[in-house]
Tab-separated table of C-alpha atoms in Angstrom:
chain	number	residue	atom	x	y	z
A	1	MET	CA	14.980	49.272	17.793
A	2	GLN	CA	14.118	45.685	18.886
A	3	ALA	CA	10.754	45.715	21.026
A	4	SER	CA	8.189	43.364	22.009
A	5	ILE	CA	4.509	43.436	23.088
A	6	GLY	CA	3.673	40.890	25.743
A	7	GLY	CA	6.637	38.803	24.454
A	8	ARG	CA	5.751	39.066	20.772
A	9	PRO	CA	8.420	40.878	18.762
A	10	VAL	CA	7.628	44.037	16.877
A	11	VAL	CA	9.648	46.245	14.406
A	12	SER	CA	9.073	49.262	16.480
A	13	PRO	CA	8.375	50.386	19.993
A	14	VAL	CA	6.162	53.133	18.765
A	15	LEU	CA	2.227	52.274	18.180
A	16	THR	CA	-0.634	54.465	17.510
A	17	ALA	CA	-3.064	54.919	20.351
A	18	SER	CA	-6.639	53.695	20.326
A	19	GLY	CA	-9.254	56.129	19.105
A	20	CYS	CA	-7.062	58.691	17.426
A	21	SER	CA	-6.182	56.761	14.373
A	22	SER	CA	-9.346	54.909	13.668
A	23	PHE	CA	-8.275	51.724	12.082
A	24	GLY	CA	-5.249	53.110	10.179
A	25	GLN	CA	-6.755	54.325	6.925
A	26	GLU	CA	-6.269	57.887	7.604
A	27	LEU	CA	-2.630	57.623	8.464
A	28	ASP	CA	-1.930	55.269	5.454
A	29	PRO	CA	-1.021	58.319	3.110
A	30	PHE	CA	1.612	59.572	5.345
A	31	PHE	CA	3.749	56.668	6.268
A	32	ASP	CA	4.080	52.905	5.902
A	33	LEU	CA	1.948	51.446	8.659
A	34	ALA	CA	4.034	48.200	8.612
A	35	SER	CA	7.061	50.303	9.877
A	36	ILE	CA	5.455	50.811	13.369
A	37	GLY	CA	4.814	48.246	15.996
A	38	ALA	CA	1.156	47.961	15.461
A	39	VAL	CA	-1.966	50.178	14.859
A	40	VAL	CA	-4.046	50.114	18.063
A	41	THR	CA	-7.517	50.239	16.669
A	42	LYS	CA	-10.550	52.197	17.998
A	43	SER	CA	-12.254	50.263	20.736
A	44	VAL	CA	-14.693	47.670	19.186
A	45	GLN	CA	-17.817	46.419	20.800
A	46	LEU	CA	-20.172	43.446	19.881
A	47	ARG	CA	-22.673	45.749	17.802
A	48	PRO	CA	-21.832	48.895	15.935
A	49	ARG	CA	-22.344	51.943	18.151
A	50	SER	CA	-23.175	55.515	17.051
A	51	GLY	CA	-21.464	57.165	19.989
A	52	ARG	CA	-22.510	60.094	22.149
A	53	ALA	CA	-24.244	63.496	21.112
A	54	THR	CA	-22.383	66.160	19.230
A	55	PRO	CA	-20.326	68.318	19.580
A	56	ARG	CA	-17.760	65.613	20.535
A	57	MET	CA	-14.508	67.440	20.502
A	58	ALA	CA	-12.902	70.594	21.750
A	59	GLU	CA	-9.540	72.147	21.895
A	60	THR	CA	-7.912	72.791	25.339
A	61	PRO	CA	-4.854	74.888	26.060
A	62	SER	CA	-2.708	71.738	26.046
A	63	GLY	CA	-4.507	69.064	24.002
A	64	MET	CA	-8.047	68.169	23.539
A	65	ILE	CA	-11.183	66.655	25.176
A	66	ASN	CA	-13.386	64.394	23.388
A	67	SER	CA	-16.652	62.326	24.088
A	68	ILE	CA	-16.924	60.222	21.082
A	69	GLY	CA	-18.486	57.503	22.997
A	70	LEU	CA	-16.879	54.430	21.582
A	71	GLN	CA	-18.376	54.851	17.979
A	72	GLY	CA	-17.467	52.027	15.869
A	73	PRO	CA	-18.570	49.158	13.508
A	74	GLY	CA	-18.740	46.364	15.719
A	75	ILE	CA	-16.907	43.212	15.761
A	76	GLU	CA	-18.641	42.091	12.465
A	77	GLY	CA	-17.458	45.301	10.601
A	78	LEU	CA	-13.802	45.012	12.232
A	79	LEU	CA	-13.560	41.339	10.918
A	80	ALA	CA	-15.052	41.771	7.512
A	81	ASP	CA	-13.237	45.183	6.509
A	82	GLU	CA	-10.825	46.796	8.925
A	83	LEU	CA	-8.662	43.888	9.829
A	84	PRO	CA	-8.262	42.403	6.242
A	85	TRP	CA	-7.439	46.028	5.037
A	86	LEU	CA	-4.492	46.253	7.793
A	87	ALA	CA	-3.245	42.731	7.046
A	88	ALA	CA	-3.061	43.525	3.350
A	89	ARG	CA	-0.657	46.349	4.143
A	90	GLY	CA	1.585	43.976	6.440
A	91	ALA	CA	0.503	45.964	9.304
A	92	GLN	CA	-0.103	44.515	12.789
A	93	ALA	CA	-3.319	45.164	14.746
A	94	PHE	CA	-3.571	45.649	18.297
A	95	VAL	CA	-7.276	45.508	18.712
A	96	SER	CA	-9.006	47.356	21.438
A	97	ILE	CA	-12.088	45.636	22.816
A	98	ALA	CA	-14.777	47.359	25.076
A	99	GLY	CA	-18.039	46.090	26.510
A	100	SER	CA	-20.703	46.872	29.166
A	101	ARG	CA	-20.466	43.219	30.767
A	102	THR	CA	-17.648	40.743	31.524
A	103	GLU	CA	-19.327	38.427	28.982
A	104	ASP	CA	-18.988	41.032	26.289
A	105	PHE	CA	-15.266	41.133	26.550
A	106	ALA	CA	-14.816	37.450	26.684
A	107	GLU	CA	-17.126	37.035	23.537
A	108	LEU	CA	-15.124	39.660	21.505
A	109	ALA	CA	-11.914	37.904	22.534
A	110	GLU	CA	-13.298	34.567	21.508
A	111	ARG	CA	-14.518	36.260	17.978
A	112	LEU	CA	-10.677	37.466	17.573
A	113	ARG	CA	-9.204	34.033	17.659
A	114	GLY	CA	-7.380	33.253	14.429
A	115	ALA	CA	-8.230	36.628	12.935
A	116	PRO	CA	-5.530	37.761	10.380
A	117	GLY	CA	-2.918	40.316	11.417
A	118	VAL	CA	-3.826	40.669	15.136
A	119	LEU	CA	-0.961	41.113	17.423
A	120	GLY	CA	-2.898	41.047	20.521
A	121	LEU	CA	-5.789	42.668	22.562
A	122	GLU	CA	-5.979	45.861	24.490
A	123	VAL	CA	-8.770	45.451	26.907
A	124	ASN	CA	-10.403	48.866	27.325
A	125	ILE	CA	-11.922	48.822	30.909
A	126	SER	CA	-11.411	52.568	31.368
A	127	CYS	CA	-13.310	54.606	28.795
A	128	PRO	CA	-14.500	57.748	30.405
A	129	ASN	CA	-16.991	58.446	27.656
A	130	VAL	CA	-19.811	56.092	28.476
A	131	GLU	CA	-23.334	56.810	29.674
A	132	SER	CA	-22.709	55.373	33.025
A	133	ARG	CA	-19.159	55.753	35.005
A	134	GLY	CA	-20.452	52.475	36.624
A	135	GLU	CA	-19.103	50.821	33.308
A	136	VAL	CA	-15.661	51.859	34.082
A	137	PHE	CA	-14.398	48.450	35.377
A	138	ALA	CA	-10.914	49.907	35.934
A	139	CYS	CA	-11.979	51.975	38.921
A	140	ASN	CA	-12.245	48.760	40.909
A	141	PRO	CA	-9.605	45.988	41.232
A	142	ASP	CA	-11.957	43.195	41.587
A	143	ALA	CA	-14.012	44.228	38.486
A	144	SER	CA	-10.935	44.720	36.435
A	145	ALA	CA	-9.534	41.221	37.493
A	146	GLU	CA	-12.833	39.642	36.562
A	147	VAL	CA	-12.820	41.112	32.995
A	148	LEU	CA	-9.214	40.432	32.379
A	149	ALA	CA	-9.451	36.788	33.621
A	150	ALA	CA	-12.524	36.231	31.365
A	151	VAL	CA	-10.582	37.626	28.437
A	152	ARG	CA	-7.286	35.622	29.090
A	153	ALA	CA	-9.397	32.574	29.213
A	154	ALA	CA	-11.202	33.152	25.990
A	155	ALA	CA	-8.465	34.858	23.854
A	156	ASP	CA	-6.099	33.011	21.345
A	157	PRO	CA	-3.055	31.862	23.778
A	158	ALA	CA	-0.778	33.604	21.161
A	159	HIS	CA	-2.459	37.003	21.661
A	160	PRO	CA	-0.875	39.117	24.514
A	161	VAL	CA	-3.679	40.817	26.426
A	162	TYR	CA	-2.971	44.188	27.796
A	163	ALA	CA	-5.368	45.974	30.259
A	164	LYS	CA	-5.938	49.748	29.673
A	165	LEU	CA	-6.097	51.566	32.902
A	166	THR	CA	-7.484	54.930	34.075
A	167	PRO	CA	-5.494	57.418	36.105
A	168	ASP	CA	-8.823	58.552	37.752
A	169	VAL	CA	-8.389	56.177	40.474
A	170	THR	CA	-6.869	56.717	44.048
A	171	ASP	CA	-4.337	53.763	43.779
A	172	ILE	CA	-3.558	52.562	40.321
A	173	VAL	CA	-0.953	50.004	41.428
A	174	SER	CA	-3.772	48.082	43.235
A	175	VAL	CA	-5.740	47.934	39.719
A	176	ALA	CA	-2.681	46.971	37.883
A	177	ARG	CA	-1.656	44.283	40.370
A	178	ALA	CA	-5.174	42.765	40.048
A	179	CYS	CA	-5.067	42.684	36.308
A	180	ALA	CA	-1.662	41.027	36.282
A	181	ASP	CA	-2.670	38.472	38.921
A	182	ALA	CA	-5.839	37.749	36.794
A	183	GLY	CA	-3.628	36.918	33.573
A	184	ALA	CA	-3.042	40.067	31.894
A	185	ASN	CA	0.406	39.983	29.997
A	186	GLY	CA	0.778	43.773	30.151
A	187	LEU	CA	-0.700	47.154	30.955
A	188	SER	CA	-1.644	50.214	28.723
A	189	MET	CA	-1.398	53.447	30.612
A	190	ILE	CA	-3.109	55.761	30.559
A	191	ASN	CA	-6.661	56.345	29.210
A	192	THR	CA	-7.861	59.931	29.109
A	193	LEU	CA	-8.825	61.613	32.195
A	194	LEU	CA	-12.285	62.761	32.825
A	195	GLY	CA	-12.772	66.515	32.246
A	196	LEU	CA	-15.166	69.294	31.435
A	197	VAL	CA	-15.244	72.504	29.398
A	198	ILE	CA	-17.738	75.128	29.296
A	199	ASP	CA	-18.428	77.839	26.560
A	200	THR	CA	-18.568	81.289	28.240
A	201	ASP	CA	-20.896	82.652	25.393
A	202	THR	CA	-23.529	79.872	25.711
A	203	MET	CA	-22.567	79.383	29.465
A	204	ARG	CA	-23.231	75.738	28.736
A	205	PRO	CA	-20.976	72.650	28.665
A	206	VAL	CA	-19.159	72.607	25.113
A	207	LEU	CA	-19.621	68.837	24.606
A	208	GLY	CA	-22.850	67.297	23.912
A	209	GLY	CA	-21.991	64.579	26.418
A	210	VAL	CA	-21.209	67.103	28.880
A	211	THR	CA	-18.046	65.341	30.242
A	212	GLY	CA	-15.301	63.997	27.979
A	213	GLY	CA	-11.731	62.455	27.930
A	214	LEU	CA	-8.757	65.074	28.291
A	215	SER	CA	-5.658	63.896	26.167
A	216	GLY	CA	-2.563	65.784	24.958
A	217	PRO	CA	0.468	67.265	26.568
A	218	ALA	CA	-1.501	68.351	29.481
A	219	VAL	CA	-1.834	64.758	30.807
A	220	ARG	CA	1.733	63.688	30.133
A	221	PRO	CA	2.977	64.350	33.638
A	222	VAL	CA	0.135	62.210	35.040
A	223	ALA	CA	0.831	59.446	32.677
A	224	LEU	CA	4.447	59.417	33.578
A	225	ARG	CA	3.631	59.144	37.192
A	226	CYS	CA	1.403	56.298	36.683
A	227	VAL	CA	3.878	54.351	34.505
A	228	TRP	CA	6.618	55.183	37.205
A	229	GLN	CA	4.433	54.025	40.091
A	230	VAL	CA	3.358	50.707	38.395
A	231	HIS	CA	6.848	49.929	37.157
A	232	GLN	CA	8.271	50.388	40.446
A	233	ALA	CA	5.851	47.895	42.027
A	234	LEU	CA	5.587	45.440	39.222
A	235	PRO	CA	8.981	45.717	37.298
A	236	ASN	CA	8.279	42.569	35.430
A	237	VAL	CA	5.073	43.518	33.861
A	238	PRO	CA	5.346	45.038	30.437
A	239	ILE	CA	3.941	48.569	29.968
A	240	LEU	CA	2.703	50.349	26.894
A	241	GLY	CA	2.944	54.014	27.902
A	242	MET	CA	0.936	56.717	26.387
A	243	GLY	CA	-0.443	60.292	27.193
A	244	GLY	CA	0.636	63.503	25.308
A	245	ILE	CA	3.719	61.978	23.483
A	246	ARG	CA	4.482	64.478	20.671
A	247	THR	CA	8.354	63.875	20.250
A	248	GLY	CA	11.017	61.173	20.633
A	249	LEU	CA	12.157	62.955	23.827
A	250	ASP	CA	8.546	62.660	25.302
A	251	ALA	CA	8.737	58.856	24.349
A	252	LEU	CA	12.056	58.454	25.921
A	253	GLN	CA	10.633	59.768	29.202
A	254	PHE	CA	8.027	56.990	29.250
A	255	VAL	CA	10.722	54.385	28.402
A	256	LEU	CA	12.918	55.676	31.339
A	257	ALA	CA	10.023	55.488	33.695
A	258	GLY	CA	9.428	51.910	32.814
A	259	ALA	CA	7.459	51.616	29.494
A	260	GLY	CA	8.729	48.890	27.075
A	261	ALA	CA	6.612	50.550	24.160
A	262	VAL	CA	4.681	53.655	23.735
A	263	SER	CA	1.490	54.724	21.877
A	264	VAL	CA	1.151	58.092	20.014
A	265	GLY	CA	-2.422	59.551	20.249
A	266	THR	CA	-3.416	63.165	19.935
A	267	ALA	CA	-0.310	64.228	18.042
A	268	VAL	CA	-1.572	62.613	14.936
A	269	PHE	CA	-4.268	65.252	14.519
A	270	ASN	CA	-1.558	67.820	14.085
A	271	ASP	CA	0.953	65.525	12.331
A	272	PRO	CA	-0.297	62.469	10.777
A	273	SER	CA	3.227	61.169	10.229
A	274	ALA	CA	3.936	61.572	14.119
A	275	PRO	CA	4.335	57.672	14.885
A	276	ALA	CA	7.148	57.207	12.263
A	277	ARG	CA	8.815	60.467	13.038
A	278	ILE	CA	8.823	59.650	16.872
A	279	HIS	CA	10.361	56.374	16.019
A	280	ALA	CA	13.430	57.855	14.530
A	281	GLU	CA	13.580	60.668	17.010
A	282	LEU	CA	13.540	58.063	19.759
A	283	ALA	CA	16.252	55.854	18.115
A	284	GLU	CA	18.430	58.872	17.903
A	285	ALA	CA	17.825	59.988	21.421
A	286	LEU	CA	18.737	56.556	22.673
A	287	GLY	CA	21.899	56.466	20.640
A	288	GLU	CA	22.917	59.894	21.854
A	289	ARG	CA	22.572	58.714	25.574
A	290	GLY	CA	24.804	55.589	24.834
A	291	PHE	CA	21.915	53.040	24.866
A	292	GLY	CA	22.696	50.237	22.401
A	293	ARG	CA	19.273	48.611	23.072
A	294	LEU	CA	16.014	49.818	24.045
A	295	ALA	CA	15.860	47.213	26.669
A	296	ASP	CA	18.779	48.887	28.573
A	297	ALA	CA	16.704	52.147	28.966
A	298	ILE	CA	13.484	50.610	30.166
A	299	GLY	CA	13.050	52.011	33.704
A	300	TYR	CA	16.454	53.534	33.670
A	301	ALA	CA	15.370	56.588	35.591
A	302	HIS	CA	14.665	54.163	38.714
A	303	ARG	CA	18.231	53.710	39.410
A	304	ALA	CA	19.761	55.052	42.739
A	305	PRO	CA	20.901	58.868	42.583
A	306	GLU	CA	24.461	57.914	43.148
A	307	GLU	CA	24.595	55.985	39.841
A	308	SER	CA	23.828	59.087	37.944
A	309	SER	CA	26.895	60.471	36.052
A	310	GLY	CA	25.477	62.296	33.183
A	311	ARG	CA	25.888	60.349	29.843
A	312	HIS	CA	25.680	56.770	30.041
A	313	GLY	CA	27.603	54.224	27.942
A	314	ARG	CA	25.731	50.911	27.736
């Protein structure tokens, strides 16, 4: 399956999702990391971060909720250890960056210029697991545009820059449009939804951080709605779709809604080989429906009802 991220070709339209696969080491025993489109790293910040208070994760009826809080090694650790490790395996890294100020994002993009094995940048302007919801740039179109413009100006011109958006807004299309107008080469949708779980024995919130990000199959219809709405409004803007993808047919739904590639996140906790398996299942599903190319299926669900005739030869 030929695919691309912001115009750069990748061997597969299936990537990992930020946060769930760390920097790829945990998945390495289960499949060849070079066989997927890229490893989307945990969000990295300028300095190492210990994250939020424990407990940080809990199961929910259709997924999980977490409040990790952007724990990570910082940009120095990423450049010294994680990126060289991925490059040595022939894997590409789609580096997720996060910051508290616009200047933080721009400095991170600058530091990643020329780094080995970097496919592009995913700008995490929508993490729900920070101390202050005021840091969620993606809740405001102007703030989102300011960050994306700064990153695009500072980043290596060869690195596609994707904005990661939150569904926790009234109008995601307005935020998506602001990011694209500011220079984003693509959009990652969606980040987790802000949620809460209460332990009925202790009668207290389960997570040490009280609230957390809900992921897994429960959020898939929300993610698909976001991809659909943004593709309909901005059909030429590449979309990396994510949210509860467990199978090739789940991934196909995102492609039909308008995504040109997908990220697999929570599913790896149950099946660490999920990205490679979903690649194979998606290829089979496209072939069974008569699609000779992935590109022909992107946004196919948006066609008029009268064009529907069951199976479709392409």
